[in-house]
Coordinates of C-alpha atoms (C1' of nucleotides) in Angstrom, one line a residue:
Chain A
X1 CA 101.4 48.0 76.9
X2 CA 99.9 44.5 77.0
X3 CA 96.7 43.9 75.5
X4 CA 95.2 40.5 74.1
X5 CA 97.9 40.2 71.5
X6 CA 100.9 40.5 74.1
X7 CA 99.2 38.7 76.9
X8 CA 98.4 35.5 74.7
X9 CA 102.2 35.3 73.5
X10 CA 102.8 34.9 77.7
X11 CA 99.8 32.5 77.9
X12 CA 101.1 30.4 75.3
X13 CA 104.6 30.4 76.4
X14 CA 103.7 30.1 79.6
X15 CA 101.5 26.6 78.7
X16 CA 104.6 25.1 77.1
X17 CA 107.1 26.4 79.6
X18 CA 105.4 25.9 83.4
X19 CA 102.5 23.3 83.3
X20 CA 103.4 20.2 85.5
X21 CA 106.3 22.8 87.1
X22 CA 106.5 22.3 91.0
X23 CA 106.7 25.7 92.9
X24 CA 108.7 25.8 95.6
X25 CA 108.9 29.6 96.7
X26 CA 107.7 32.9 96.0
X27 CA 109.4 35.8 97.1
X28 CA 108.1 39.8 96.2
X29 CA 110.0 43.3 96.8
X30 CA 107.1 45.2 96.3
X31 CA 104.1 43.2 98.1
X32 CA 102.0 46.6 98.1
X33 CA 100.9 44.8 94.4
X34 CA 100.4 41.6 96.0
X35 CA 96.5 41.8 96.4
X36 CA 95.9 38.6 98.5
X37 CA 97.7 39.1 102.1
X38 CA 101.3 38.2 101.9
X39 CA 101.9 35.4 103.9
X40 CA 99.1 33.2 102.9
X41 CA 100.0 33.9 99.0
X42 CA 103.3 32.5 100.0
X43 CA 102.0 29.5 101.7
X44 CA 99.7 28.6 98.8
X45 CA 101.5 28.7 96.1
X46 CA 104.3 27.5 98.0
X47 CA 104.3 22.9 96.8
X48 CA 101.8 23.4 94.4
X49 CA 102.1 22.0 90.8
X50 CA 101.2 24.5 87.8
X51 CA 97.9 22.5 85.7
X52 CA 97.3 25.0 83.4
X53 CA 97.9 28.5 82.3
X54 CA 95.2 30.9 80.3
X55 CA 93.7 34.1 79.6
X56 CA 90.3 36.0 80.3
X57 CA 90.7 39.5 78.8
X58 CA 93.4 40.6 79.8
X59 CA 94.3 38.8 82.7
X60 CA 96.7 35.8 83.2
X61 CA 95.3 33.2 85.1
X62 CA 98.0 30.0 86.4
X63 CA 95.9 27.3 87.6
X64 CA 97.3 25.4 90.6
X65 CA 96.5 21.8 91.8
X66 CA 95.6 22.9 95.0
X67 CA 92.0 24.5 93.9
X68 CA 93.2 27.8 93.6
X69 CA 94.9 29.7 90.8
X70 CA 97.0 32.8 90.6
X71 CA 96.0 35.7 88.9
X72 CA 98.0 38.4 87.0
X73 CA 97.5 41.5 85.1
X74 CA 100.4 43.2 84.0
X75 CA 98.8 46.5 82.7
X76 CA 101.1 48.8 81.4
X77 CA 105.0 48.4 81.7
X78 CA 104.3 44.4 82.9
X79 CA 106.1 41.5 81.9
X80 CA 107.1 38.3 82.9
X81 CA 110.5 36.7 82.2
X82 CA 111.0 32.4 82.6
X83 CA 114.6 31.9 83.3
X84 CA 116.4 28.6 82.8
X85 CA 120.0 27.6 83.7
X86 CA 120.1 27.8 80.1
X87 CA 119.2 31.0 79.5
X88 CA 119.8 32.7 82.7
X89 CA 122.9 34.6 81.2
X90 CA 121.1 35.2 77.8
X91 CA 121.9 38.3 76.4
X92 CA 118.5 40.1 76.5
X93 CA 118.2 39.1 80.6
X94 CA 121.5 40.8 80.9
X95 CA 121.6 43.4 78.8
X96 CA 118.3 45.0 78.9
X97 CA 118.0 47.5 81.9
X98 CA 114.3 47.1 81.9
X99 CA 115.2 43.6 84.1
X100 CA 116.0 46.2 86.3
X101 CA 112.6 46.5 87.8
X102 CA 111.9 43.0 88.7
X103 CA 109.7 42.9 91.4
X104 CA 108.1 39.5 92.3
X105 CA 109.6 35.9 91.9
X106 CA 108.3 32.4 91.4
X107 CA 111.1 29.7 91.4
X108 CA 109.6 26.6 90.8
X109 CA 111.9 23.0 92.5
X110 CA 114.1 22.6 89.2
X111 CA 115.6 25.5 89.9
X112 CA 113.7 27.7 87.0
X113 CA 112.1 31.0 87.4
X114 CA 109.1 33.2 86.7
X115 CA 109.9 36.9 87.2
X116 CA 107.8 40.1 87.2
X117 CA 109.2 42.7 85.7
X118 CA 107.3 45.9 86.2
X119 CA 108.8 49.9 85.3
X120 CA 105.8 51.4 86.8
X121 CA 104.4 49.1 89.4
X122 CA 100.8 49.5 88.0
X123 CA 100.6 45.4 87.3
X124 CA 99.4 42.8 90.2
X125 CA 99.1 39.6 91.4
X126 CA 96.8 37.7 93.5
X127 CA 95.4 34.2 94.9
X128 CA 92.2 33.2 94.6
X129 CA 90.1 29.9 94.7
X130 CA 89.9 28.4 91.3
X131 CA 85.9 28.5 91.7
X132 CA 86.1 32.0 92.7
X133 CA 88.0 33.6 89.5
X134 CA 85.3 34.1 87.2
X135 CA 84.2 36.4 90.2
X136 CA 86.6 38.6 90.3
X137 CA 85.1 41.9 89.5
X138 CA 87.3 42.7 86.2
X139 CA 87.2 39.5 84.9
X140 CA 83.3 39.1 86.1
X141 CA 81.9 41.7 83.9
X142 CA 84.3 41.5 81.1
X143 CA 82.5 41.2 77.5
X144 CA 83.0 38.8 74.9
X145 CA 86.7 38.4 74.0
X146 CA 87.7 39.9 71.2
X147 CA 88.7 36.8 69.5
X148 CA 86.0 34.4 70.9
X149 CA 84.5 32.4 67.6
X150 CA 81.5 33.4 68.6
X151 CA 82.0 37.0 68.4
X152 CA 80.5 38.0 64.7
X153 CA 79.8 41.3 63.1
X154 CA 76.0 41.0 64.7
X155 CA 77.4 40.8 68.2
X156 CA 79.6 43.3 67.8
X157 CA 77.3 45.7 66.9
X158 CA 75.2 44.5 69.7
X159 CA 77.4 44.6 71.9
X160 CA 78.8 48.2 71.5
X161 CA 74.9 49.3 71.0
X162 CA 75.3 48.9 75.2
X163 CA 76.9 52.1 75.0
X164 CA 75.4 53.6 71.5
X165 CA 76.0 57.3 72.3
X166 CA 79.6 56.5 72.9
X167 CA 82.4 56.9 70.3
X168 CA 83.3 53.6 68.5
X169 CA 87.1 54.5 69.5
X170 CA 86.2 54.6 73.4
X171 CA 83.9 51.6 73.4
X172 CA 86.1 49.7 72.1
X173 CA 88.6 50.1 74.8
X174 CA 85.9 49.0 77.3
X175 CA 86.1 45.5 78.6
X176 CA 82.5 44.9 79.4
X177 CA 81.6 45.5 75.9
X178 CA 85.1 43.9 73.9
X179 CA 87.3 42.0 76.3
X180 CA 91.0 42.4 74.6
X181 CA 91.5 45.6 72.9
X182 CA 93.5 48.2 74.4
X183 CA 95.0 51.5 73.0
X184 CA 97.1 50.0 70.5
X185 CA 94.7 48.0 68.4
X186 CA 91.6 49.8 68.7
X187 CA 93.7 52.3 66.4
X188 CA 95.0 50.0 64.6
X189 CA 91.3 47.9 63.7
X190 CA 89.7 51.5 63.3
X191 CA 92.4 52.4 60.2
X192 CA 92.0 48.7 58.5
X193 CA 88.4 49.3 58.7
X194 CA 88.2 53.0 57.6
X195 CA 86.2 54.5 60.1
X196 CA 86.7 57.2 62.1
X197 CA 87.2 57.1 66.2
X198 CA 85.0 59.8 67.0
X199 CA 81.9 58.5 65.3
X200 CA 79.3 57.4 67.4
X201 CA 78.6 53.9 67.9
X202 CA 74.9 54.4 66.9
X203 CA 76.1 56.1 63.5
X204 CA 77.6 52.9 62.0
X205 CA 75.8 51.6 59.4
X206 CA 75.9 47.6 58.6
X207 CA 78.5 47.7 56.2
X208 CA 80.2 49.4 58.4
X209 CA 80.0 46.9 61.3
X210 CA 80.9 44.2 58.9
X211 CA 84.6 45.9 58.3
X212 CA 85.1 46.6 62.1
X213 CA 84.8 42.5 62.6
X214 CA 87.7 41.0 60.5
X215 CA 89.8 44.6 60.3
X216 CA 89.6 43.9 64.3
X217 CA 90.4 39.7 64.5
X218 CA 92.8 39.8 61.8
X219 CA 94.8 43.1 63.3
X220 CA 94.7 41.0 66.8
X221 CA 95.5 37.7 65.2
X222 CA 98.6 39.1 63.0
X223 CA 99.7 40.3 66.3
X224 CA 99.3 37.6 68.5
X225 CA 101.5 35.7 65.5
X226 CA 104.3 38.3 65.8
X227 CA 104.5 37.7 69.4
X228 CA 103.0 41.2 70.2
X229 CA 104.0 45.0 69.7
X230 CA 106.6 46.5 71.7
X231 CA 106.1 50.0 71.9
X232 CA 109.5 50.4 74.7
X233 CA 108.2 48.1 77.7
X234 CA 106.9 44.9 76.3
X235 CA 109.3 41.7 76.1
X236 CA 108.2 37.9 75.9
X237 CA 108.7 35.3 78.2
X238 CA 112.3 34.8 76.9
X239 CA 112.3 38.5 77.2
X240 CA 112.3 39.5 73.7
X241 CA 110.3 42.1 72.4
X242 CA 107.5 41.3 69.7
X243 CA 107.5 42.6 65.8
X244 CA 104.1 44.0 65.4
X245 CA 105.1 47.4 65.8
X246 CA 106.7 46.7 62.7
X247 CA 103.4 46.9 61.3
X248 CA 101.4 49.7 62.4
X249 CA 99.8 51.7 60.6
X250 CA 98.4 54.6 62.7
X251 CA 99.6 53.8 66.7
X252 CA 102.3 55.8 67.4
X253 CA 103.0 58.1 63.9
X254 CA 101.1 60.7 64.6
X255 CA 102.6 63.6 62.4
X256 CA 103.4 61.0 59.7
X257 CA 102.2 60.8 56.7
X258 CA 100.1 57.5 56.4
X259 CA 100.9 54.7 54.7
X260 CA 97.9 54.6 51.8
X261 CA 97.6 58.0 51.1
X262 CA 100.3 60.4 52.6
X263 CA 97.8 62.1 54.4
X264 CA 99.3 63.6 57.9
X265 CA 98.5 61.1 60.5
X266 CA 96.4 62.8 63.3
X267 CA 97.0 61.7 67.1
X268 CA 94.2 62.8 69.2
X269 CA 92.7 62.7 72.7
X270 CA 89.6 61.0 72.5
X271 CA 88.0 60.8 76.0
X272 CA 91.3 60.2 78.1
X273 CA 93.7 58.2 75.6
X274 CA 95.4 59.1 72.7
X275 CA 94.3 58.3 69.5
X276 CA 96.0 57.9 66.0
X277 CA 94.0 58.2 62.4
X278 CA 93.9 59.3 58.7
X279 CA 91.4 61.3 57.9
X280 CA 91.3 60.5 54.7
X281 CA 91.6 56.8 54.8
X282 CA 89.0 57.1 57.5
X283 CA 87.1 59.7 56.5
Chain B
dA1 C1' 73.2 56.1 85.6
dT2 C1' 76.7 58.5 83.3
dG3 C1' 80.6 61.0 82.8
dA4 C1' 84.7 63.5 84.4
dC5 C1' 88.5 63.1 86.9
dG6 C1' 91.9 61.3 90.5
dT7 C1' 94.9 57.3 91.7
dC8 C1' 98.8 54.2 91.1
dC9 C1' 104.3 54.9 89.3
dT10 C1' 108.3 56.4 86.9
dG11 C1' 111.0 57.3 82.6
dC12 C1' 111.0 60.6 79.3
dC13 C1' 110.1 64.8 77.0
dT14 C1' 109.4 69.8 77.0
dG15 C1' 110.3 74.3 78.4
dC16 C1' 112.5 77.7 80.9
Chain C
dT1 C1' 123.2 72.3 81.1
dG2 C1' 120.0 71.4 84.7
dC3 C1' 115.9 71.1 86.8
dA4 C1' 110.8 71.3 87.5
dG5 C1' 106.7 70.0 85.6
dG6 C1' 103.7 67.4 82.6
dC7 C1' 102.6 63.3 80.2
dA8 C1' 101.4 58.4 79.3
dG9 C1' 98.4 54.7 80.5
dG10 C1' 94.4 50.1 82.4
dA11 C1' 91.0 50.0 85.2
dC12 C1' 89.1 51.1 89.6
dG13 C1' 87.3 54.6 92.9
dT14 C1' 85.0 58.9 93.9
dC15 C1' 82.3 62.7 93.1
dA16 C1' 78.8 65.5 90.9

DNA sequence: ATGACGTCCTGCCTGC
DNA sequence: TGCAGGCAGGACGTCA
């Protein structure tokens, strides 16, 4: 499922691929997802040149020239595909049956395209003014990002201390604390660090604060460099999947034995998600 | 205010 | 073997 890792590899494709593109059409077969009415998202994005491409949290945000910019989140089973008459006929386009579930199609006036694929339909789109963005409510009261220079173990802490009787495993997946981090790599940034998911934010001690900070940018960072994890769904812009799963510790082995120590890997519900740890490692 | 749960959607897994 | 039912999951809405 994309998180900050997987939706930075389609920012940064994205930047190289579409900026200065022309659009010329949009067309969608399931407009239910299509949060701005229909026929003036069509109209809109319809002649207007791409200036920029970026991300807030979790959301991809395509900046038009025409003061307004398109929004996407592709929450779970969301991705989007660039095709060229290049690579139209490239293997993975054609071979893997999740482009099955394309939905919603930018093709831009050299003939290029921009498709949403989407299994489960929970991902959307919509049109808003440029100025009005930062409004949105989701990306309004989304915290710090979790790789924001800024962000240091003192934030952090401060941050999460919004929600102190909380467990550090469930703040963590809240975006107005930590904007980013999703079920995969709170896991993950939990093991490296060696602290446990159900321990309360108000229980962590400094030292303890000061492991969460890199365990967390460099498990993020290594998987923004692999291009993301796919866990079944997830697939670049040139529809291939990323290698970070490769490299997971916890996420996804529950009934393993873990890496460090051999220790049965527990998976656990912790609020409504699963959750994946050693208890030894981070006992 | 906070937390618990329902909603969206569909492939896949489990159990009978 | 087949089919029904449950599960997963990001983030919002609703209810207590």
């Amino acid at each position: 499922m994309p998180e900050l890792p997987e939706v930075q590899t389609v920012v940064n494709q994205l930047h190289r691929k579409i900026v200065g593109k022309k659009i010329a059409r949009f067309h969608s077969a399931w407009k239910k997802k299509v949060l701005t009415p229909y026929a003036t998202f069509v109209r809109k994005v319809a002649n207007a040149n791409v200036r920029g491409v970026r991300r807030l949290g979790k959301h991809i945000v395509i900046d038009l020239d025409n003061d307004h910019s398109i929004v996407i989140h592709l929450k779970m089973t969301g991705h989007l595909l660039y095709k060229t008459g290049k690579n139209r006929d490239a293997r993975q386009f054609i071979e893997d049956p999740l482009n099955g579930y394309i939905h919603h199609i930018f093709t831009f006036h050299d003939g290029t395209t921009l498709e949403f694929s989407d299994m489960r339909k929970f991902g959307w789109l919509r049109l808003l003014k440029t100025a009005e963005v930062e409004v949105l409510k989701s990306i309004q009261e989304l915290g710090i990002d979790a790789l924001s220079p800024r962000l240091n173990a003192t934030l952090l802490q401060k941050q999460m201390a919004r929600k102190k009787r909380r467990s550090i495993g469930e703040a963590l997946l809240d975006q107005s604390l930590i904007a980013g981090v999703g079920n995969i790599y709170r896991s993950e940034a939990l093991y490296r660090a060696g602290i446990m998911p159900e321990r309360r934010v108000e229980s962590l001690t400094d030292e303890e604060w000061r492991r969460l900070l890199p365990a967390l940018k460099t498990t993020l960072r290594e998987a923004v460099r692999l291009r993301g994890t796919t866990d079944g769904d997830f697939r670049d812009t040139d529809g291939l999947p990323g290698q970070f799963q490769k490299t997971l510790h916890v996420y996804g082995r529950g009934g393993k034995p873990c890496q460090k120590c051999a220790t049965i890997i527990v998976r656990k519900k912790l609020g409504q998600r699963s959750v994946f740890f050693c208890f030894r490692c981070q006992g």
